[in-house]
Tab-separated table of C-alpha atoms in Angstrom:
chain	number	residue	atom	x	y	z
W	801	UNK	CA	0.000	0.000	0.000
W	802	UNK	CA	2.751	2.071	0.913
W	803	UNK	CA	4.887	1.565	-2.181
W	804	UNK	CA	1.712	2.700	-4.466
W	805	UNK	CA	0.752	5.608	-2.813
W	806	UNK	CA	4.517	7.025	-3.152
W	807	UNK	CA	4.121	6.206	-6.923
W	808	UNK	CA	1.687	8.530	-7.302
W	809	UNK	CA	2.940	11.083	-4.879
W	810	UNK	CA	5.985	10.948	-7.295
W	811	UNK	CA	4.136	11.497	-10.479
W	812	UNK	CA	1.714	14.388	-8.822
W	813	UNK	CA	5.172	16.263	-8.407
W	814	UNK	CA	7.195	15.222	-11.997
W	815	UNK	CA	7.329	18.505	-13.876
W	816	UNK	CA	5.235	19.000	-16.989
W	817	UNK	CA	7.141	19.678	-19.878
W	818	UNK	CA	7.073	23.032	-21.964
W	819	UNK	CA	8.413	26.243	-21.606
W	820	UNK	CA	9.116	28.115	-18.552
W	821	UNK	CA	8.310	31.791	-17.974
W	822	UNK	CA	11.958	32.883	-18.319
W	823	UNK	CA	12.876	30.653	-21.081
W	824	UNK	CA	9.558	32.055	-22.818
W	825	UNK	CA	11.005	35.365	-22.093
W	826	UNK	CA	14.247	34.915	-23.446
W	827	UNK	CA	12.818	33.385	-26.536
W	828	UNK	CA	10.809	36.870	-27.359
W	829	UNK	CA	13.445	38.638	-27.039
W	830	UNK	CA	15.328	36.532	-29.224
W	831	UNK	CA	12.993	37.016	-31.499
W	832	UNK	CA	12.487	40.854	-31.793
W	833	UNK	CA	16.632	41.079	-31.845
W	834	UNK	CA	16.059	38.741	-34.986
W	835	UNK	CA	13.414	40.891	-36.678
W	836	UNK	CA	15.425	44.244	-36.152
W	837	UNK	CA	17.965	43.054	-37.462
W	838	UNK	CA	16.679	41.736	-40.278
W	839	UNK	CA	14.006	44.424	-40.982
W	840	UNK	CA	16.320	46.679	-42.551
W	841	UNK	CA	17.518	44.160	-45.325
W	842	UNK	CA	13.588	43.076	-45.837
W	843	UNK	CA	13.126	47.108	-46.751
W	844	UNK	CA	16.076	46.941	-48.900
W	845	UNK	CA	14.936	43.555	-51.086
W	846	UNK	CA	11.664	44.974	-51.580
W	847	UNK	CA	12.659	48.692	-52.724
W	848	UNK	CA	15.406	47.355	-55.473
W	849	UNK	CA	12.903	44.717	-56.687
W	850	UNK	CA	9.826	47.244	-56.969
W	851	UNK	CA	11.922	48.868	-59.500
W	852	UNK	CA	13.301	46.233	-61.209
W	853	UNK	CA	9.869	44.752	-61.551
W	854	UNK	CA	8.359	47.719	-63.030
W	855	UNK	CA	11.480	48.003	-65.324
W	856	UNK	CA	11.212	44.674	-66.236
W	857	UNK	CA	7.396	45.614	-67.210
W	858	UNK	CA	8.643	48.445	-69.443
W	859	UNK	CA	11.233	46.397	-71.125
W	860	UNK	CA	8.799	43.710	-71.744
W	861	UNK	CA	6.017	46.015	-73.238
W	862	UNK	CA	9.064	47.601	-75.970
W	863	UNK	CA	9.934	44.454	-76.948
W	864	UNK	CA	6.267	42.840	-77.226
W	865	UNK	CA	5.323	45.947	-78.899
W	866	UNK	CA	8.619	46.207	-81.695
W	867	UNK	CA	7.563	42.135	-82.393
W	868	UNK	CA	3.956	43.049	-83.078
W	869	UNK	CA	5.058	45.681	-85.252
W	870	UNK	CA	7.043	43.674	-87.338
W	871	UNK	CA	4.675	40.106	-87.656
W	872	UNK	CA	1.563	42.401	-88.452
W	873	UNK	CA	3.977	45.229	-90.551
W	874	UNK	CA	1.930	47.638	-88.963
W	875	UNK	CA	4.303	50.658	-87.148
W	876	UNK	CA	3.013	50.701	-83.351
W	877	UNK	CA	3.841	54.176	-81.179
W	878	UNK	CA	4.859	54.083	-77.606
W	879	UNK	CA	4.074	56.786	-75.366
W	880	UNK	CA	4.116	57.830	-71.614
W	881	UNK	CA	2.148	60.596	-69.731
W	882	UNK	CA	1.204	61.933	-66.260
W	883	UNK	CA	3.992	62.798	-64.332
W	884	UNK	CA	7.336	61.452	-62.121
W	885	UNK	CA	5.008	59.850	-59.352
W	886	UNK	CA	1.945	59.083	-60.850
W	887	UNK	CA	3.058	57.833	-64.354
W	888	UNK	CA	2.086	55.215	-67.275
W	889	UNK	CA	3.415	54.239	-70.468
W	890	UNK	CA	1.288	52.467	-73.351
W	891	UNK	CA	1.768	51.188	-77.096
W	892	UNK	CA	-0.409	51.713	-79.672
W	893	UNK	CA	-0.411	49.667	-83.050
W	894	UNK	CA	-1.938	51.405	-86.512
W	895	UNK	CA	-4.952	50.374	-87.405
W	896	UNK	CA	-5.406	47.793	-90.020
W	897	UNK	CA	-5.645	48.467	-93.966
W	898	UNK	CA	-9.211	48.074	-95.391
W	899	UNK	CA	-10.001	47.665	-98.501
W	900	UNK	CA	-7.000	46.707	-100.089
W	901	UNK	CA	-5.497	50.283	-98.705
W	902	UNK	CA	-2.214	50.766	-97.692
W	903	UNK	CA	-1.370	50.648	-93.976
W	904	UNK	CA	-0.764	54.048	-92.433
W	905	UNK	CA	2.939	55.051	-92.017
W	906	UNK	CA	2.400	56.109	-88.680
W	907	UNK	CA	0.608	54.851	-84.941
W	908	UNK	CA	-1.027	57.762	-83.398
W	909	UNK	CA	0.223	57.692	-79.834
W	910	UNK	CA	-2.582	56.779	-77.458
W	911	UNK	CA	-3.314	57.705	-73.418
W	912	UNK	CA	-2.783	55.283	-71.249
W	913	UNK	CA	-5.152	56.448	-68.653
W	914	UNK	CA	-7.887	55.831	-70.888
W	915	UNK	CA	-8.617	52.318	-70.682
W	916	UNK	CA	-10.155	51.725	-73.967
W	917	UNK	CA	-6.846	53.016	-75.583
W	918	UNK	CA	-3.604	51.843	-76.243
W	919	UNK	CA	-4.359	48.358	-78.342
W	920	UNK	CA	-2.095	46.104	-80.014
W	921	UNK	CA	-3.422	43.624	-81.473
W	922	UNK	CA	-6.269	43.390	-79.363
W	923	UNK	CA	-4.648	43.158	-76.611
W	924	UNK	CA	-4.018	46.306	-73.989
W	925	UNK	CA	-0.537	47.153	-73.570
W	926	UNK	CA	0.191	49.402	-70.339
W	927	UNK	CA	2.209	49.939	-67.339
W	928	UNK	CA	1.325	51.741	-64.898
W	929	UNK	CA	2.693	53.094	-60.984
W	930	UNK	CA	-0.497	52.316	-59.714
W	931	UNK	CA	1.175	48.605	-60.149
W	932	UNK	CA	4.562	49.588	-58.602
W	933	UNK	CA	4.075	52.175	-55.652
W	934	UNK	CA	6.421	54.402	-55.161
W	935	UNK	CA	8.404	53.842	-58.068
W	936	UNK	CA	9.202	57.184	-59.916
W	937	UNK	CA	9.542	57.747	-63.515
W	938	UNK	CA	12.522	60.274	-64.016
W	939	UNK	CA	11.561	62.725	-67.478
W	940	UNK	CA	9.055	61.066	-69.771
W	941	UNK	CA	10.467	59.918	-72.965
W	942	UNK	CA	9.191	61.555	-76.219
W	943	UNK	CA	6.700	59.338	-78.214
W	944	UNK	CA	8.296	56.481	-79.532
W	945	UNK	CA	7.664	55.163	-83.173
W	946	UNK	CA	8.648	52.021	-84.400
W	947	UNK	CA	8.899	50.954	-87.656
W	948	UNK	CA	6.933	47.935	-89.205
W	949	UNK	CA	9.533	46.671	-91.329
W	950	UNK	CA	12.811	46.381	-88.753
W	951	UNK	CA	11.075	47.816	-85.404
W	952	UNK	CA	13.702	50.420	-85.033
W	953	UNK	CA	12.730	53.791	-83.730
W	954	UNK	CA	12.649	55.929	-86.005
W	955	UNK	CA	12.253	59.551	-85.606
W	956	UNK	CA	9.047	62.313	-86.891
W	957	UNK	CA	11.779	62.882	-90.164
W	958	UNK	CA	12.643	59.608	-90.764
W	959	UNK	CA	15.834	59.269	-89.572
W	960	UNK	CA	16.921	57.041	-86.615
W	961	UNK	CA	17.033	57.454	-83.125
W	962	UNK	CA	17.248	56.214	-79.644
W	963	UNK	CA	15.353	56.894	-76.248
W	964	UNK	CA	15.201	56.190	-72.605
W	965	UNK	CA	13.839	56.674	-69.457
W	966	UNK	CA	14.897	56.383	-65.850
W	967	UNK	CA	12.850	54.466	-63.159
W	968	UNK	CA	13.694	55.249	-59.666
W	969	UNK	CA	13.088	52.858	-56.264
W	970	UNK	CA	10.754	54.288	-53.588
W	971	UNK	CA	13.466	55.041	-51.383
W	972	UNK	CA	15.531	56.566	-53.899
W	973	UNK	CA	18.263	54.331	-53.655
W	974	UNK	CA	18.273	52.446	-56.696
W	975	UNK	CA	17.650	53.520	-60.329
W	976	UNK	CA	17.127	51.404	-63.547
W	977	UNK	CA	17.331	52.780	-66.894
W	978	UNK	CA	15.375	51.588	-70.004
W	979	UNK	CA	17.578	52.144	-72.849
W	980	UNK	CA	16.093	51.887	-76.065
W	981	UNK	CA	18.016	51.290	-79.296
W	982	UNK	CA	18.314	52.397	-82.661
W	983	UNK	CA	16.748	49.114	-83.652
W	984	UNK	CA	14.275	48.597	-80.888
W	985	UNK	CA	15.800	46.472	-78.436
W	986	UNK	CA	14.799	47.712	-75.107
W	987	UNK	CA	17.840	46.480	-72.499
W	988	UNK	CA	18.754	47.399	-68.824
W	989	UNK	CA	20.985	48.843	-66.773
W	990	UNK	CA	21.969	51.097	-63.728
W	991	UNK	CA	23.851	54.124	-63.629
W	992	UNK	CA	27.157	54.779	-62.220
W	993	UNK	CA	26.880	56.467	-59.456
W	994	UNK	CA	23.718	54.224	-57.992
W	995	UNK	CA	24.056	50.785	-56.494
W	996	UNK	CA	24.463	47.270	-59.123
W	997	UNK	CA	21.174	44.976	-58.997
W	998	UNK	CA	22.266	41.634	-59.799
W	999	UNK	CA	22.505	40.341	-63.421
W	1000	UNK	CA	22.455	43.951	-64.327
W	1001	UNK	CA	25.313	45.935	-66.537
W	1002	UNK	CA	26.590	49.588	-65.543
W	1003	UNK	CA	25.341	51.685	-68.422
C-alpha cells in the first residue's frame, strides 16, 4: 500500500514539460533582436525589386510591342504621360488596312489612362505606378515610333534614333534605366553612381 501511494505522490510532483516563464522570455526577445535586425535588409529587397519589376514591365512592353510591329507590318507608337510619381506608359499599333489600302505610315500615340486606348493587337498594352508604388519615372520619354519593317525607332523625319527613361526605387536608392536602341531592343541597366542589382550591366 505504501509503495503505491509514493508512486503517485511521485508522479503528482514530476514537472510537466514546456516552456518556462523565463525561457519564454528569453525566446521573445530573441525574437524581436532577430526581426530588427533583419528588418532593414527586408526594406532593402523589396525597394530594389519594386523597381526592377516595373522596369522589367517596361522592357517587356518595348519588346512585345517592336515584335507586333514587325509580324503584323503595322508601325506601333509608344508613349508615356502623367507625371514622375503618378506615371504610365502604353503602345499603340496602326490600325489595319481596309479595302485593299495601304497601312498608315504612322501609330497615333494613345493615353494610357484611358482604358479603352492603347491596343495592339487586341490586346491592352500598359504599365502603370499604380502597379509599382512608389516607383518614380525620371523625365518622360518623347513618343516612340517604331517601324513595321525592322522595329527600329525611327524619328518624326525619318531618320533614326534612340530613347530612354529612368525608373527610380521608392526610397531613392536604386535607379534602372530603359535604354532603347536604334533598332528597338529595349535592355537594362543602372547608372554609375547608384548601387548594381544583380545580373544587371553599368550603363
Amino acid at each position: 500500500m505504501h509503495g503505491h501511494a509514493n508512486e503517485a505522490t511521485i508522479m503528482a510532483r514530476a514537472p510537466s514539460p514546456g516552456f518556462t516563464l523565463l525561457e519564454l522570455m528569453i525566446a521573445v526577445a530573441i525574437l524581436a533582436l532577430l526581426a530588427a535586425l533583419a528588418a532593414p535588409s527586408l526594406a532593402d529587397f523589396f525597394d530594389r525589386n519594386r523597381v526592377r519589376a516595373a522596369a522589367d514591365d517596361v522592357s517587356s512592353l518595348i519588346s512585345r510591342a517592336r515584335a507586333e510591329s514587325v509580324k503584323h507590318d503595322l508601325p506601333v507608337s509608344i508613349r508615356a504621360v502623367g507625371s514622375s510619381g503618378a506615371w504610365c506608359i502604353g503602345a499603340n499599333e496602326a490600325a489595319l488596312p481596309t479595302g485593299g489600302a495601304k497601312a498608315d505610315d504612322n501609330a497615333t500615340a494613345c493615353d494610357c489612362t484611358q482604358t479603352t486606348q492603347c491596343m495592339v493587337s487586341g490586346i491592352r498594352q500598359v504599365v502603370s505606378s499604380d502597379e509599382y508604388h512608389g516607383v518614380s519615372m525620371g523625365t518622360l520619354p518623347g513618343n516612340i515610333r517604331l517601324d513595321n519593317k525592322l522595329g527600329a525607332i525611327m524619328s518624326a523625319n525619318g531618320t533614326l534614333g534612340t530613347q530612354s527613361v529612368t525608373l527610380t526605387s521608392p526610397t531613392g536608392k536604386y535607379d534602372v534605366v530603359v535604354q532603347v536602341q536604334t533598332l528597338g531592343q529595349a535592355r537594362l541597366c543602372t547608372p554609375s553612381g547608384k548601387p548594381t542589382l544583380s545580373g544587371m550591366a553599368q550603363c
